Structure formats: C-alpha cells, structure tokens
Amino acid sequence: DYYASRGLGDVYKRQHLDFGCNKLFSGGFMKKVLFIEYPKCTTCQKAKKWLQDHQIAFDDRHITEQHPTADELKKWQKIAGLPLKSFFNTSGLLYKSMDLKNKLPSMADDEKLELLGSNGMLVKRPLVISDDFILIGFKIPEWEKKFAESRG
C-alpha cells in the first residue's frame, strides 16, 4: 500500500489514518471528508477513485439511502457561498419531470431546501463536505485547488 511502499509501518498509519488525518498530495494532513455519492453514477465512481488515488480519507454516504437533510443543505450552502440552484441535479430525470427549471425561480429558499432535502436524486453529486469547503460535482482542477488550499 501507499505507506508500506514508503517504509512506513502500521504505527504511522494508525497515528495518521485512524485519527481522522490523511496524507494530501506531497505534504500536509487534513481531516477526513464526507463523500456523498450515488454508487451507480460514473462521475461519482471517478471522483471516488480520485480521492483514493490521492490518499484522501473519507466517509462514504449513499445519496438516496441517506439523503441530505434541509438543515444540512442550508449549512453546506453557507459554507460553499453558492446559490441553492448549484445543489440541484439539473440533468436528472426527476428534476426534469418536476419541471423545476421553470418552478425554481419563483420559489423561496426555504422551499428549495425542503425540496432538495426530500429526495437525494434532486441533489447534484458527488458532494465533498469538509469543515471549510464544499465541492459539488467533479471537476478535477477545482478539486485539486480546494484540497491543496486546505492542507494543514
């Protein structure tokens, strides 16, 4: 594995992995992130592989089995500093069948949050949740930048 190939043993792994820290790129450590995915989604599969390839520790959460709540989404939106529309899966079948493209502009934020929190398939994925940043979707340059900035 990554640590064994560098001559680092189990004690090192326990100190740095079991306590919620993980190696990030060429230096620094960061806390474990929350990775929210739909396992059948190929973009989510690529994102998960990217996290694994970069030795970024994460807790995995299935977006439909344990969908984000309205309260979680409100908190994440504040951290992300993005409009709620960014959290909607605008290419999803459910979004289209509900005609949300036309309905969202006239909805209040609380209504949008309740709607997003009602069904995980309405939420854009994958999501990476950290204490200081949120990633929505999978764009490698954005991910590299955010993870590099959060090195501690």
CSV table of N, CA and C in Angstrom, one decimal:
chain,number,residue,atom,x,y,z
A,1,ASP,N,0.8,-1.2,0.0
A,1,ASP,CA,0.0,0.0,0.0
A,1,ASP,C,0.9,1.3,0.0
A,2,TYR,N,0.2,2.4,0.0
A,2,TYR,CA,0.9,3.7,-0.1
A,2,TYR,C,2.0,3.8,1.0
A,3,TYR,N,1.6,3.5,2.2
A,3,TYR,CA,2.5,3.7,3.4
A,3,TYR,C,3.6,2.7,3.4
A,4,ALA,N,3.3,1.5,3.1
A,4,ALA,CA,4.3,0.4,3.1
A,4,ALA,C,5.4,0.7,2.0
A,5,SER,N,4.9,1.2,0.9
A,5,SER,CA,5.9,1.4,-0.2
A,5,SER,C,6.9,2.5,0.1
A,6,ARG,N,6.6,3.3,1.2
A,6,ARG,CA,7.5,4.4,1.6
A,6,ARG,C,8.2,4.0,2.9
A,7,GLY,N,8.1,2.7,3.3
A,7,GLY,CA,8.8,2.3,4.5
A,7,GLY,C,8.1,2.7,5.8
A,8,LEU,N,6.8,3.0,5.7
A,8,LEU,CA,6.1,3.5,6.9
A,8,LEU,C,5.2,2.4,7.4
A,9,GLY,N,5.2,2.1,8.6
A,9,GLY,CA,4.5,0.9,9.1
A,9,GLY,C,3.1,1.2,9.7
A,10,ASP,N,2.6,0.2,10.4
A,10,ASP,CA,1.3,0.2,11.0
A,10,ASP,C,1.1,1.3,12.0
A,11,VAL,N,2.1,1.6,12.8
A,11,VAL,CA,2.0,2.6,13.8
A,11,VAL,C,1.8,4.0,13.2
A,12,TYR,N,2.5,4.3,12.1
A,12,TYR,CA,2.4,5.5,11.4
A,12,TYR,C,1.0,5.6,10.8
A,13,LYS,N,0.5,4.5,10.2
A,13,LYS,CA,-0.9,4.5,9.6
A,13,LYS,C,-1.9,4.8,10.7
A,14,ARG,N,-1.8,4.1,11.9
A,14,ARG,CA,-2.7,4.4,13.0
A,14,ARG,C,-2.7,5.8,13.4
A,15,GLN,N,-1.5,6.4,13.5
A,15,GLN,CA,-1.4,7.8,14.0
A,15,GLN,C,-2.0,8.7,13.0
A,16,HIS,N,-1.9,8.4,11.7
A,16,HIS,CA,-2.4,9.4,10.7
A,16,HIS,C,-3.7,9.1,10.0
A,17,LEU,N,-4.1,7.9,10.1
A,17,LEU,CA,-5.3,7.5,9.4
A,17,LEU,C,-6.4,7.3,10.5
A,18,ASP,N,-6.1,6.6,11.5
A,18,ASP,CA,-7.2,6.2,12.5
A,18,ASP,C,-7.7,7.5,13.3
A,19,PHE,N,-6.9,8.5,13.3
A,19,PHE,CA,-7.3,9.7,14.0
A,19,PHE,C,-7.9,10.8,13.1
A,20,GLY,N,-8.4,10.4,11.9
A,20,GLY,CA,-9.1,11.3,11.0
A,20,GLY,C,-8.2,12.2,10.2
A,21,CYS,N,-6.9,11.9,10.2
A,21,CYS,CA,-5.9,12.7,9.3
A,21,CYS,C,-5.5,11.8,8.2
A,22,ASN,N,-5.1,12.5,7.1
A,22,ASN,CA,-4.6,11.7,5.9
A,22,ASN,C,-3.6,12.5,5.1
A,23,LYS,N,-2.8,11.8,4.4
A,23,LYS,CA,-1.8,12.4,3.5
A,23,LYS,C,-2.5,13.1,2.4
A,24,LEU,N,-2.0,14.3,2.0
A,24,LEU,CA,-2.6,15.1,1.0
A,24,LEU,C,-1.5,15.5,0.0
A,25,PHE,N,-1.6,15.0,-1.2
A,25,PHE,CA,-0.6,15.3,-2.2
A,25,PHE,C,0.8,15.1,-1.7
A,26,SER,N,1.7,16.1,-1.8
A,26,SER,CA,3.1,15.8,-1.4
A,26,SER,C,3.3,16.3,0.1
A,27,GLY,N,2.4,16.8,0.8
A,27,GLY,CA,2.6,17.2,2.1
A,27,GLY,C,1.4,17.6,2.8
A,28,GLY,N,1.5,17.7,4.2
A,28,GLY,CA,0.4,18.2,5.0
A,28,GLY,C,-0.6,17.1,5.2
A,29,PHE,N,-1.5,17.4,6.2
A,29,PHE,CA,-2.5,16.4,6.6
A,29,PHE,C,-3.8,17.2,6.7
A,30,MET,N,-4.9,16.5,6.5
A,30,MET,CA,-6.2,17.2,6.7
A,30,MET,C,-7.2,16.2,7.3
A,31,LYS,N,-8.3,16.7,7.8
A,31,LYS,CA,-9.3,15.8,8.4
A,31,LYS,C,-10.0,15.0,7.3
A,32,LYS,N,-10.6,14.0,7.7
A,32,LYS,CA,-11.4,13.1,6.8
A,32,LYS,C,-12.6,14.0,6.3
A,33,VAL,N,-13.0,13.8,5.0
A,33,VAL,CA,-14.1,14.5,4.4
A,33,VAL,C,-15.3,13.5,4.3
A,34,LEU,N,-16.4,14.1,4.1
A,34,LEU,CA,-17.6,13.3,3.8
A,34,LEU,C,-17.8,13.3,2.3
A,35,PHE,N,-17.9,12.1,1.7
A,35,PHE,CA,-18.2,11.9,0.3
A,35,PHE,C,-19.6,11.4,0.1
A,36,ILE,N,-20.4,12.2,-0.6
A,36,ILE,CA,-21.8,11.8,-0.8
A,36,ILE,C,-21.9,11.4,-2.3
A,37,GLU,N,-22.4,10.2,-2.5
A,37,GLU,CA,-22.4,9.7,-3.9
A,37,GLU,C,-23.7,8.9,-4.2
A,38,TYR,N,-23.9,8.7,-5.5
A,38,TYR,CA,-24.8,7.7,-5.9
A,38,TYR,C,-24.0,6.6,-6.6
A,39,PRO,N,-23.8,5.5,-6.0
A,39,PRO,CA,-22.8,4.5,-6.5
A,39,PRO,C,-22.9,4.1,-8.0
A,40,LYS,N,-24.1,4.2,-8.6
A,40,LYS,CA,-24.2,3.8,-10.0
A,40,LYS,C,-23.8,4.9,-10.9
A,41,CYS,N,-23.6,6.1,-10.4
A,41,CYS,CA,-23.2,7.3,-11.2
A,41,CYS,C,-21.7,7.1,-11.6
A,42,THR,N,-21.4,7.2,-12.9
A,42,THR,CA,-20.0,7.0,-13.3
A,42,THR,C,-19.1,8.2,-12.9
A,43,THR,N,-19.7,9.4,-12.8
A,43,THR,CA,-18.9,10.5,-12.3
A,43,THR,C,-18.6,10.3,-10.9
A,44,CYS,N,-19.5,9.8,-10.1
A,44,CYS,CA,-19.2,9.6,-8.7
A,44,CYS,C,-18.1,8.5,-8.5
A,45,GLN,N,-18.2,7.5,-9.4
A,45,GLN,CA,-17.1,6.4,-9.3
A,45,GLN,C,-15.7,7.0,-9.7
A,46,LYS,N,-15.7,7.9,-10.6
A,46,LYS,CA,-14.4,8.6,-11.0
A,46,LYS,C,-13.9,9.4,-9.8
A,47,ALA,N,-14.8,10.2,-9.2
A,47,ALA,CA,-14.5,11.0,-8.1
A,47,ALA,C,-14.0,10.2,-6.9
A,48,LYS,N,-14.6,9.1,-6.6
A,48,LYS,CA,-14.2,8.2,-5.5
A,48,LYS,C,-12.8,7.7,-5.8
A,49,LYS,N,-12.5,7.3,-7.0
A,49,LYS,CA,-11.2,6.8,-7.4
A,49,LYS,C,-10.2,7.9,-7.2
A,50,TRP,N,-10.5,9.1,-7.6
A,50,TRP,CA,-9.6,10.2,-7.5
A,50,TRP,C,-9.2,10.4,-6.0
A,51,LEU,N,-10.2,10.4,-5.1
A,51,LEU,CA,-10.0,10.5,-3.7
A,51,LEU,C,-9.0,9.4,-3.2
A,52,GLN,N,-9.3,8.2,-3.6
A,52,GLN,CA,-8.5,7.1,-3.2
A,52,GLN,C,-7.1,7.2,-3.7
A,53,ASP,N,-6.9,7.6,-5.0
A,53,ASP,CA,-5.6,7.7,-5.6
A,53,ASP,C,-4.8,8.8,-5.0
A,54,HIS,N,-5.5,9.8,-4.4
A,54,HIS,CA,-4.8,10.9,-3.7
A,54,HIS,C,-4.7,10.7,-2.2
A,55,GLN,N,-5.0,9.5,-1.7
A,55,GLN,CA,-4.9,9.1,-0.3
A,55,GLN,C,-5.7,10.1,0.6
A,56,ILE,N,-6.8,10.5,0.1
A,56,ILE,CA,-7.7,11.4,0.9
A,56,ILE,C,-8.7,10.5,1.6
A,57,ALA,N,-8.7,10.5,2.9
A,57,ALA,CA,-9.6,9.7,3.7
A,57,ALA,C,-11.0,10.3,3.7
A,58,PHE,N,-12.0,9.5,3.6
A,58,PHE,CA,-13.4,10.0,3.5
A,58,PHE,C,-14.3,8.9,4.1
A,59,ASP,N,-15.4,9.5,4.6
A,59,ASP,CA,-16.6,8.6,5.0
A,59,ASP,C,-17.5,8.7,3.8
A,60,ASP,N,-18.1,7.6,3.4
A,60,ASP,CA,-18.9,7.4,2.2
A,60,ASP,C,-20.4,7.4,2.6
A,61,ARG,N,-21.2,8.1,1.9
A,61,ARG,CA,-22.6,8.2,2.2
A,61,ARG,C,-23.4,8.1,0.9
A,62,HIS,N,-24.4,7.1,0.8
A,62,HIS,CA,-25.2,6.9,-0.4
A,62,HIS,C,-26.3,8.0,-0.4
A,63,ILE,N,-26.4,8.7,-1.4
A,63,ILE,CA,-27.3,9.9,-1.5
A,63,ILE,C,-28.8,9.6,-1.5
A,64,THR,N,-29.2,8.4,-1.9
A,64,THR,CA,-30.6,8.1,-1.8
A,64,THR,C,-31.0,7.3,-0.5
A,65,GLU,N,-30.0,6.5,0.0
A,65,GLU,CA,-30.3,5.8,1.2
A,65,GLU,C,-30.2,6.7,2.5
A,66,GLN,N,-29.4,7.7,2.4
A,66,GLN,CA,-29.3,8.7,3.5
A,66,GLN,C,-29.1,10.1,2.9
A,67,HIS,N,-30.2,10.6,2.3
A,67,HIS,CA,-30.1,11.8,1.6
A,67,HIS,C,-29.9,13.0,2.5
A,68,PRO,N,-29.3,14.1,2.0
A,68,PRO,CA,-29.0,15.2,2.8
A,68,PRO,C,-30.3,15.9,3.2
A,69,THR,N,-30.3,16.3,4.5
A,69,THR,CA,-31.5,17.0,5.0
A,69,THR,C,-31.5,18.5,4.6
A,70,ALA,N,-32.6,19.1,4.8
A,70,ALA,CA,-32.7,20.6,4.5
A,70,ALA,C,-31.7,21.3,5.4
A,71,ASP,N,-31.6,20.9,6.7
A,71,ASP,CA,-30.7,21.6,7.6
A,71,ASP,C,-29.2,21.5,7.1
A,72,GLU,N,-28.9,20.2,6.7
A,72,GLU,CA,-27.5,20.0,6.2
A,72,GLU,C,-27.2,20.9,5.0
A,73,LEU,N,-28.2,20.9,4.1
A,73,LEU,CA,-28.0,21.6,2.8
A,73,LEU,C,-27.9,23.1,3.1
A,74,LYS,N,-28.7,23.6,4.1
A,74,LYS,CA,-28.6,25.0,4.4
A,74,LYS,C,-27.2,25.4,5.0
A,75,LYS,N,-26.7,24.5,5.8
A,75,LYS,CA,-25.3,24.7,6.4
A,75,LYS,C,-24.3,24.6,5.3
A,76,TRP,N,-24.4,23.7,4.4
A,76,TRP,CA,-23.4,23.5,3.3
A,76,TRP,C,-23.5,24.6,2.3
A,77,GLN,N,-24.7,25.1,2.1
A,77,GLN,CA,-24.8,26.3,1.2
A,77,GLN,C,-24.0,27.5,1.7
A,78,LYS,N,-24.2,27.7,3.0
A,78,LYS,CA,-23.5,28.8,3.7
A,78,LYS,C,-22.0,28.7,3.6
A,79,ILE,N,-21.4,27.4,3.8
A,79,ILE,CA,-20.0,27.2,3.7
A,79,ILE,C,-19.6,27.4,2.2
A,80,ALA,N,-20.3,26.9,1.3
A,80,ALA,CA,-20.0,27.0,-0.1
A,80,ALA,C,-20.1,28.4,-0.7
A,81,GLY,N,-21.0,29.2,-0.1
A,81,GLY,CA,-21.2,30.5,-0.6
A,81,GLY,C,-21.8,30.5,-2.1
A,82,LEU,N,-22.5,29.5,-2.4
A,82,LEU,CA,-23.1,29.4,-3.7
A,82,LEU,C,-24.7,29.4,-3.6
A,83,PRO,N,-25.3,29.8,-4.7
A,83,PRO,CA,-26.8,29.8,-4.7
A,83,PRO,C,-27.3,28.3,-4.6
A,84,LEU,N,-28.5,28.2,-4.0
A,84,LEU,CA,-29.1,26.9,-3.9
A,84,LEU,C,-29.2,26.1,-5.2
A,85,LYS,N,-29.4,26.8,-6.3
A,85,LYS,CA,-29.6,26.2,-7.6
A,85,LYS,C,-28.3,25.3,-7.9
A,86,SER,N,-27.2,25.7,-7.3
A,86,SER,CA,-26.0,24.9,-7.6
A,86,SER,C,-26.1,23.5,-7.0
A,87,PHE,N,-26.9,23.3,-6.0
A,87,PHE,CA,-27.1,22.0,-5.4
A,87,PHE,C,-28.1,21.1,-6.1
A,88,PHE,N,-28.8,21.6,-7.1
A,88,PHE,CA,-29.8,20.8,-7.8
A,88,PHE,C,-29.1,20.0,-8.9
A,89,ASN,N,-29.6,18.8,-9.1
A,89,ASN,CA,-29.1,17.9,-10.2
A,89,ASN,C,-30.0,18.3,-11.4
A,90,THR,N,-29.5,19.3,-12.1
A,90,THR,CA,-30.3,19.9,-13.2
A,90,THR,C,-30.4,18.9,-14.4
A,91,SER,N,-29.5,17.9,-14.4
A,91,SER,CA,-29.6,17.0,-15.6
A,91,SER,C,-30.3,15.7,-15.2
A,92,GLY,N,-30.8,15.6,-14.0
A,92,GLY,CA,-31.5,14.4,-13.5
A,92,GLY,C,-32.9,14.3,-14.1
A,93,LEU,N,-33.4,13.1,-14.2
A,93,LEU,CA,-34.8,12.9,-14.7
A,93,LEU,C,-35.8,13.4,-13.8
A,94,LEU,N,-35.6,13.3,-12.5
A,94,LEU,CA,-36.6,13.8,-11.5
A,94,LEU,C,-36.7,15.4,-11.6
A,95,TYR,N,-35.6,16.0,-11.7
A,95,TYR,CA,-35.6,17.5,-11.9
A,95,TYR,C,-36.4,17.9,-13.1
A,96,LYS,N,-36.2,17.2,-14.2
A,96,LYS,CA,-36.8,17.5,-15.4
A,96,LYS,C,-38.3,17.2,-15.4
A,97,SER,N,-38.7,16.0,-14.8
A,97,SER,CA,-40.1,15.6,-14.7
A,97,SER,C,-40.9,16.5,-13.8
A,98,MET,N,-40.2,17.1,-12.9
A,98,MET,CA,-40.9,18.1,-12.0
A,98,MET,C,-41.0,19.5,-12.5
A,99,ASP,N,-40.4,19.7,-13.7
A,99,ASP,CA,-40.3,21.0,-14.4
A,99,ASP,C,-39.7,22.0,-13.4
A,100,LEU,N,-38.6,21.7,-12.7
A,100,LEU,CA,-38.0,22.6,-11.8
A,100,LEU,C,-37.3,23.7,-12.4
A,101,LYS,N,-36.9,23.6,-13.7
A,101,LYS,CA,-36.3,24.7,-14.4
A,101,LYS,C,-37.2,25.9,-14.4
A,102,ASN,N,-38.5,25.7,-14.5
A,102,ASN,CA,-39.4,26.8,-14.5
A,102,ASN,C,-40.0,27.2,-13.2
A,103,LYS,N,-40.0,26.2,-12.2
A,103,LYS,CA,-40.5,26.4,-10.9
A,103,LYS,C,-39.6,27.1,-9.9
A,104,LEU,N,-38.3,26.7,-10.0
A,104,LEU,CA,-37.3,27.2,-9.0
A,104,LEU,C,-37.2,28.7,-8.9
A,105,PRO,N,-37.2,29.4,-10.0
A,105,PRO,CA,-37.0,30.9,-9.9
A,105,PRO,C,-38.0,31.6,-9.0
A,106,SER,N,-39.2,31.1,-8.9
A,106,SER,CA,-40.3,31.7,-8.1
A,106,SER,C,-40.4,31.1,-6.7
A,107,MET,N,-39.5,30.1,-6.4
A,107,MET,CA,-39.6,29.5,-5.1
A,107,MET,C,-38.7,30.2,-4.1
A,108,ALA,N,-39.1,30.3,-2.8
A,108,ALA,CA,-38.3,30.8,-1.7
A,108,ALA,C,-37.2,29.8,-1.4
A,109,ASP,N,-36.1,30.3,-0.8
A,109,ASP,CA,-35.0,29.5,-0.4
A,109,ASP,C,-35.4,28.3,0.5
A,110,ASP,N,-36.3,28.6,1.5
A,110,ASP,CA,-36.8,27.5,2.4
A,110,ASP,C,-37.5,26.4,1.6
A,111,GLU,N,-38.3,26.8,0.6
A,111,GLU,CA,-39.0,25.8,-0.2
A,111,GLU,C,-38.0,25.0,-1.0
A,112,LYS,N,-37.0,25.6,-1.5
A,112,LYS,CA,-35.9,24.9,-2.3
A,112,LYS,C,-35.2,23.9,-1.4
A,113,LEU,N,-34.9,24.4,-0.2
A,113,LEU,CA,-34.2,23.5,0.8
A,113,LEU,C,-35.0,22.3,1.1
A,114,GLU,N,-36.3,22.5,1.4
A,114,GLU,CA,-37.2,21.4,1.7
A,114,GLU,C,-37.3,20.4,0.5
A,115,LEU,N,-37.4,21.0,-0.6
A,115,LEU,CA,-37.5,20.1,-1.8
A,115,LEU,C,-36.2,19.3,-2.0
A,116,LEU,N,-35.0,19.9,-1.9
A,116,LEU,CA,-33.8,19.2,-2.0
A,116,LEU,C,-33.6,18.2,-1.0
A,117,GLY,N,-34.1,18.5,0.3
A,117,GLY,CA,-34.0,17.5,1.4
A,117,GLY,C,-35.0,16.4,1.3
A,118,SER,N,-35.9,16.5,0.4
A,118,SER,CA,-37.0,15.4,0.3
A,118,SER,C,-36.6,14.2,-0.6
A,119,ASN,N,-35.6,14.4,-1.4
A,119,ASN,CA,-35.2,13.3,-2.3
A,119,ASN,C,-33.7,13.5,-2.8
A,120,GLY,N,-32.9,12.5,-2.5
A,120,GLY,CA,-31.5,12.6,-2.8
A,120,GLY,C,-31.2,12.7,-4.3
A,121,MET,N,-32.2,12.2,-5.1
A,121,MET,CA,-31.9,12.3,-6.6
A,121,MET,C,-32.1,13.7,-7.1
A,122,LEU,N,-32.6,14.6,-6.3
A,122,LEU,CA,-32.6,16.0,-6.7
A,122,LEU,C,-31.3,16.7,-6.5
A,123,VAL,N,-30.4,16.1,-5.7
A,123,VAL,CA,-29.2,16.8,-5.3
A,123,VAL,C,-28.1,16.4,-6.3
A,124,LYS,N,-27.3,17.4,-6.7
A,124,LYS,CA,-26.2,17.2,-7.6
A,124,LYS,C,-25.1,16.4,-6.8
A,125,ARG,N,-24.5,15.6,-7.5
A,125,ARG,CA,-23.5,14.7,-6.9
A,125,ARG,C,-22.3,14.5,-7.9
A,126,PRO,N,-21.2,14.1,-7.3
A,126,PRO,CA,-20.9,13.9,-5.9
A,126,PRO,C,-20.8,15.2,-5.1
A,127,LEU,N,-20.8,15.0,-3.8
A,127,LEU,CA,-20.6,16.1,-2.9
A,127,LEU,C,-19.4,15.7,-2.0
A,128,VAL,N,-18.5,16.7,-1.8
A,128,VAL,CA,-17.5,16.5,-0.8
A,128,VAL,C,-17.7,17.6,0.3
A,129,ILE,N,-17.8,17.2,1.5
A,129,ILE,CA,-18.1,18.1,2.6
A,129,ILE,C,-16.9,18.1,3.5
A,130,SER,N,-16.4,19.3,3.7
A,130,SER,CA,-15.3,19.5,4.6
A,130,SER,C,-15.7,20.6,5.6
A,131,ASP,N,-14.9,20.8,6.6
A,131,ASP,CA,-15.2,21.9,7.6
A,131,ASP,C,-15.2,23.2,6.9
A,132,ASP,N,-14.2,23.4,5.9
A,132,ASP,CA,-14.1,24.7,5.3
A,132,ASP,C,-14.4,24.8,3.9
A,133,PHE,N,-14.8,23.8,3.2
A,133,PHE,CA,-15.2,23.9,1.8
A,133,PHE,C,-16.2,22.8,1.4
A,134,ILE,N,-16.9,23.0,0.4
A,134,ILE,CA,-17.9,22.1,-0.2
A,134,ILE,C,-17.5,22.0,-1.7
A,135,LEU,N,-17.5,20.8,-2.2
A,135,LEU,CA,-17.3,20.5,-3.6
A,135,LEU,C,-18.6,19.9,-4.2
A,136,ILE,N,-19.1,20.5,-5.2
A,136,ILE,CA,-20.3,20.0,-5.9
A,136,ILE,C,-20.0,19.5,-7.3
A,137,GLY,N,-20.3,18.3,-7.6
A,137,GLY,CA,-19.8,17.8,-8.9
A,137,GLY,C,-18.4,17.4,-8.9
A,138,PHE,N,-17.9,16.9,-10.0
A,138,PHE,CA,-16.5,16.5,-10.0
A,138,PHE,C,-15.7,17.2,-11.2
A,139,LYS,N,-15.0,18.2,-10.8
A,139,LYS,CA,-14.1,18.9,-11.8
A,139,LYS,C,-12.7,18.9,-11.2
A,140,ILE,N,-11.8,18.1,-11.8
A,140,ILE,CA,-10.5,17.8,-11.2
A,140,ILE,C,-9.7,19.1,-10.9
A,141,PRO,N,-9.7,20.1,-11.7
A,141,PRO,CA,-8.9,21.3,-11.3
A,141,PRO,C,-9.4,22.0,-10.0
A,142,GLU,N,-10.8,22.0,-9.9
A,142,GLU,CA,-11.4,22.6,-8.7
A,142,GLU,C,-11.0,21.8,-7.5
A,143,TRP,N,-11.1,20.4,-7.6
A,143,TRP,CA,-10.8,19.5,-6.5
A,143,TRP,C,-9.3,19.7,-6.1
A,144,GLU,N,-8.4,19.7,-7.1
A,144,GLU,CA,-7.0,19.8,-6.8
A,144,GLU,C,-6.8,21.1,-6.0
A,145,LYS,N,-7.4,22.2,-6.5
A,145,LYS,CA,-7.2,23.5,-5.8
A,145,LYS,C,-7.7,23.5,-4.4
A,146,LYS,N,-8.9,23.1,-4.2
A,146,LYS,CA,-9.5,23.1,-2.9
A,146,LYS,C,-8.7,22.2,-1.9
A,147,PHE,N,-8.4,21.0,-2.3
A,147,PHE,CA,-7.6,20.1,-1.4
A,147,PHE,C,-6.3,20.7,-1.1
A,148,ALA,N,-5.6,21.3,-2.1
A,148,ALA,CA,-4.3,21.9,-1.9
A,148,ALA,C,-4.4,23.0,-0.9
A,149,GLU,N,-5.4,23.9,-1.0
A,149,GLU,CA,-5.6,25.0,-0.2
A,149,GLU,C,-5.9,24.6,1.3
A,150,SER,N,-6.5,23.5,1.5
A,150,SER,CA,-6.9,23.1,2.8
A,150,SER,C,-5.8,22.3,3.5
A,151,ARG,N,-4.7,22.1,2.9
A,151,ARG,CA,-3.6,21.4,3.6
A,151,ARG,C,-3.3,22.1,4.9
A,152,GLY,N,-3.1,21.3,5.9
A,152,GLY,CA,-2.8,21.9,7.2
A,152,GLY,C,-1.5,21.4,7.7
